Coordinates of C-alpha atoms and ligand atoms in Angstrom, one line a residue:
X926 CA -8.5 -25.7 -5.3
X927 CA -6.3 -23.0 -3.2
X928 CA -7.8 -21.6 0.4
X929 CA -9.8 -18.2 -0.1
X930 CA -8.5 -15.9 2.0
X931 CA -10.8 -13.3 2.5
X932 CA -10.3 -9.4 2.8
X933 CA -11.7 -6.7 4.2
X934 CA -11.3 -3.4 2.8
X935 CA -10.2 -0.7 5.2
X936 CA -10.9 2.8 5.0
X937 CA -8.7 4.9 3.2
X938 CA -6.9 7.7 5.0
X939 CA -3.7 9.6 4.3
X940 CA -1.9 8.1 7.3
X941 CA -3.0 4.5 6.6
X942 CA -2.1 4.7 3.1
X943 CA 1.4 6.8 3.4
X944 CA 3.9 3.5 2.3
X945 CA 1.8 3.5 -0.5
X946 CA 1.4 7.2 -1.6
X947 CA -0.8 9.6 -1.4
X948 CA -4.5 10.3 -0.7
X949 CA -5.4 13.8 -2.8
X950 CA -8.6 15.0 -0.7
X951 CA -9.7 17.8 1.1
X952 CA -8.9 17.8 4.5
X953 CA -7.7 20.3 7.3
X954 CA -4.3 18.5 7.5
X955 CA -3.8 19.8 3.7
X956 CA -2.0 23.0 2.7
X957 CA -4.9 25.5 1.4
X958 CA -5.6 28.9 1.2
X959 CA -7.7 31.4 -0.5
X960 CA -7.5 32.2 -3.9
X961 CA -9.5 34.0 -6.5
X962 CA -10.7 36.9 -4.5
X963 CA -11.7 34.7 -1.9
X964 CA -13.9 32.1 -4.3
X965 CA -11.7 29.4 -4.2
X966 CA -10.0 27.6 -1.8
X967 CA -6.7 25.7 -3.0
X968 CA -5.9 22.9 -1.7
X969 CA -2.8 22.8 -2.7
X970 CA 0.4 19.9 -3.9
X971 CA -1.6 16.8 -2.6
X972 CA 0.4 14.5 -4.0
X973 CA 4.0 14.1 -5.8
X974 CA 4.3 13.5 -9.0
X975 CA 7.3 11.5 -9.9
X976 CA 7.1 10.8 -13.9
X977 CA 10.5 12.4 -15.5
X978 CA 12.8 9.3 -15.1
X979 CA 14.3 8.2 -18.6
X980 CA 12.8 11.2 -20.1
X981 CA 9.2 10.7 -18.6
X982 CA 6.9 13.1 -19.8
X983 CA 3.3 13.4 -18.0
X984 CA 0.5 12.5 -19.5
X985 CA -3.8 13.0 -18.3
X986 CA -5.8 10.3 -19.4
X987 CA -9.9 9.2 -18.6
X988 CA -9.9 5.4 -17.4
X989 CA -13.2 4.3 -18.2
X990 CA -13.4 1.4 -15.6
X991 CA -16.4 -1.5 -15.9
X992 CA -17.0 -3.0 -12.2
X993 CA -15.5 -6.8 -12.1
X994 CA -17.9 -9.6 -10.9
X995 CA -18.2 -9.9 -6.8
X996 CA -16.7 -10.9 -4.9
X997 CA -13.1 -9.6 -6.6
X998 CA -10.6 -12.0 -6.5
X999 CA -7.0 -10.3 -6.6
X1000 CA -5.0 -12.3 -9.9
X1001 CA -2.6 -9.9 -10.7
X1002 CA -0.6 -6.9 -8.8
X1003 CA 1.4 -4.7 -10.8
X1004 CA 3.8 -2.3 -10.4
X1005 CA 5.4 1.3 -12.1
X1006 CA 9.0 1.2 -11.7
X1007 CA 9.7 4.4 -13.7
X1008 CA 6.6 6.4 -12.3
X1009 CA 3.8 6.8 -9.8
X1010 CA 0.1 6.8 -11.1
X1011 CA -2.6 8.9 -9.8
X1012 CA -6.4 7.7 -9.9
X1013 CA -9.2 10.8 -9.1
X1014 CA -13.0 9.6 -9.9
X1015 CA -14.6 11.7 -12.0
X1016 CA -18.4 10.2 -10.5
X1017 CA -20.2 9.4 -6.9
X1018 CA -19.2 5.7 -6.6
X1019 CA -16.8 4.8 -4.0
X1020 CA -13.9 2.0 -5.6
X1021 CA -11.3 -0.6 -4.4
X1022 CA -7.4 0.1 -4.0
X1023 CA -5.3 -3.3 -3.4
X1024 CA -1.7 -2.0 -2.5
X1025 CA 1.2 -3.7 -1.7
X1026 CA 4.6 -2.4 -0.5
X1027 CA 7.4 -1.6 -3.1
X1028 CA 10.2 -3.8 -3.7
X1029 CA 9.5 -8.0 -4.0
X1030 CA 6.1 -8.8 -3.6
X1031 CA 4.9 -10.7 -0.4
X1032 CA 1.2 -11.8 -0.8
X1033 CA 1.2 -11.4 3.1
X1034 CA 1.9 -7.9 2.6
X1035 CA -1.3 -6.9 0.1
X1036 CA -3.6 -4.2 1.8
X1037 CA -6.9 -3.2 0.5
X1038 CA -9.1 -0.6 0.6
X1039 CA -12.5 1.2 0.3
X1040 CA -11.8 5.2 -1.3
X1041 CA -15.1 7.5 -1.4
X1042 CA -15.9 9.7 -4.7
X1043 CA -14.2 12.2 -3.1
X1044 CA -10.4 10.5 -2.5
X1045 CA -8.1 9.9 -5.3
X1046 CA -5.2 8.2 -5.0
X1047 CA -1.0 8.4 -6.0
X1048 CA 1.0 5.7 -6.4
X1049 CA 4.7 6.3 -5.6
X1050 CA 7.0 4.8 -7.9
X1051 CA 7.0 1.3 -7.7
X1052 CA 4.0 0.0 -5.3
X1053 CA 2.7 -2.6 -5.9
X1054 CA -1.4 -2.0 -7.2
X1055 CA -4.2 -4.0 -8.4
X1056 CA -5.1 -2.8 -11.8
X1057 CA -8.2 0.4 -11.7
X1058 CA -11.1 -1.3 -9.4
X1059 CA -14.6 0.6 -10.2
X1060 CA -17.5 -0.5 -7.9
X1061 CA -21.5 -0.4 -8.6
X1062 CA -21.0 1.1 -12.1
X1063 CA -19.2 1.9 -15.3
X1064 CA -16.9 5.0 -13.3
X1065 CA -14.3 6.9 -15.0
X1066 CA -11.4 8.5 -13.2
X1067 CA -8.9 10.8 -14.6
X1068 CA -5.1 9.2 -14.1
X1069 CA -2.1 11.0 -14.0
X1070 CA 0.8 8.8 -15.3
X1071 CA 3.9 8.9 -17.3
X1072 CA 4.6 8.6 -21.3
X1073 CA 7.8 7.7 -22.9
X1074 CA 10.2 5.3 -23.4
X1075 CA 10.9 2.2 -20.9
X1076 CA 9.5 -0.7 -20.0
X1077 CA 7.1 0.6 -16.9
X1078 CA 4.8 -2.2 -15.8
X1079 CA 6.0 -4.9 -13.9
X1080 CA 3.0 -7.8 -13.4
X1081 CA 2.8 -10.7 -11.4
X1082 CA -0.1 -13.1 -11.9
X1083 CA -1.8 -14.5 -9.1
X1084 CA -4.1 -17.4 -7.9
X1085 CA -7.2 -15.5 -6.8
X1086 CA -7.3 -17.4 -3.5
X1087 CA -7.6 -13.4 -2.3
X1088 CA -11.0 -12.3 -2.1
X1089 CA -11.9 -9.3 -1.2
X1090 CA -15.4 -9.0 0.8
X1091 CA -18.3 -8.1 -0.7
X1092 CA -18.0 -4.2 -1.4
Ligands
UGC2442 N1 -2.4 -0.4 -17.7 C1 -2.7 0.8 -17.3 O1 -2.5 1.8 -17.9 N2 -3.4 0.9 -16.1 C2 -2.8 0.3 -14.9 O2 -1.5 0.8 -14.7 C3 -3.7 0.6 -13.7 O3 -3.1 0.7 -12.6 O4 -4.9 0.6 -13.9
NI2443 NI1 -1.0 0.9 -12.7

């Protein structure tokens, strides 16, 4: 039986997550401005999407995530080598985001946090992410990512001895 080593999410902000990617949220700190006769606010290139290598093409796609049993217990990381991958829920529940810096994978290295309805998230190319983590409910998120030819999934299998506290 491995040690559990438990985890405690943090909460997720654009400067704690920046070696990851990006947070796309409304905030002050964010380019906006008015639009649409004054109706709309823009808030405007939140994240970067980087999905044209080998002829990447982007694609938008609903991710209908089922909650896993709590506590979560992190057995596999995986990575995009060719892309990044955006995550924006579509509901009210918050979710889990287990991130690990790009490059070889140090376990030591795996941070993981708590995202409200109202963050999504970018993965740069090739950090290292926990498959899409829905909490309390069935959620679906809308996920940028890229099509087309390549082998663009890296995945590592773990031991679960990583458990993140009860969320
Ligand atoms: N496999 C797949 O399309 N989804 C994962 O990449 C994920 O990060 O959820
Ligand atoms: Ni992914």
């Amino acid at each position: 039986m491995t040690n559990n080593q438990q985890i405690i999410p943090k909460t997720l902000t654009p400067e704690n997550f920046a070696q990851f990617g990006d947070v796309i949220e409304v905030n002050d700190k964010a380019q906006h401005f008015s639009i649409n006769d004054g109706f709309t606010q823009r808030y405007h290139d939140l994240a970067q999407v980087d999905v044209t290598e080998e002829g990447g093409r982007t694609l938008i796609n609903i991710f209908r995530s089922t909650p896993l049993e709590q506590p979560v217990r992190i057995k596999m990381m995986e990575r995009h080598p060719l892309s990044s991958q955006a995550f924006i829920p579509m509901g009210q529940q918050p979710y889990l985001v287990v991130v690990a810096p790009k490059g070889e994978l140090h376990i030591s290295k795996i941070e993981v946090f708590l995202a409200s309805s109202n963050q999504g998230v970018n993965y740069h190319k090739g950090t290292w992410h926990h498959y899409c983590l829905a909490l309390h409910q069935v959620s679906d998120f809308i996920v940028v990512d890229r099509g087309g030819a390549g082998e663009n999934c890296d995945v590592i299998d773990l031991d679960g001895s990583l458990v993140i506290a009860q969320s």
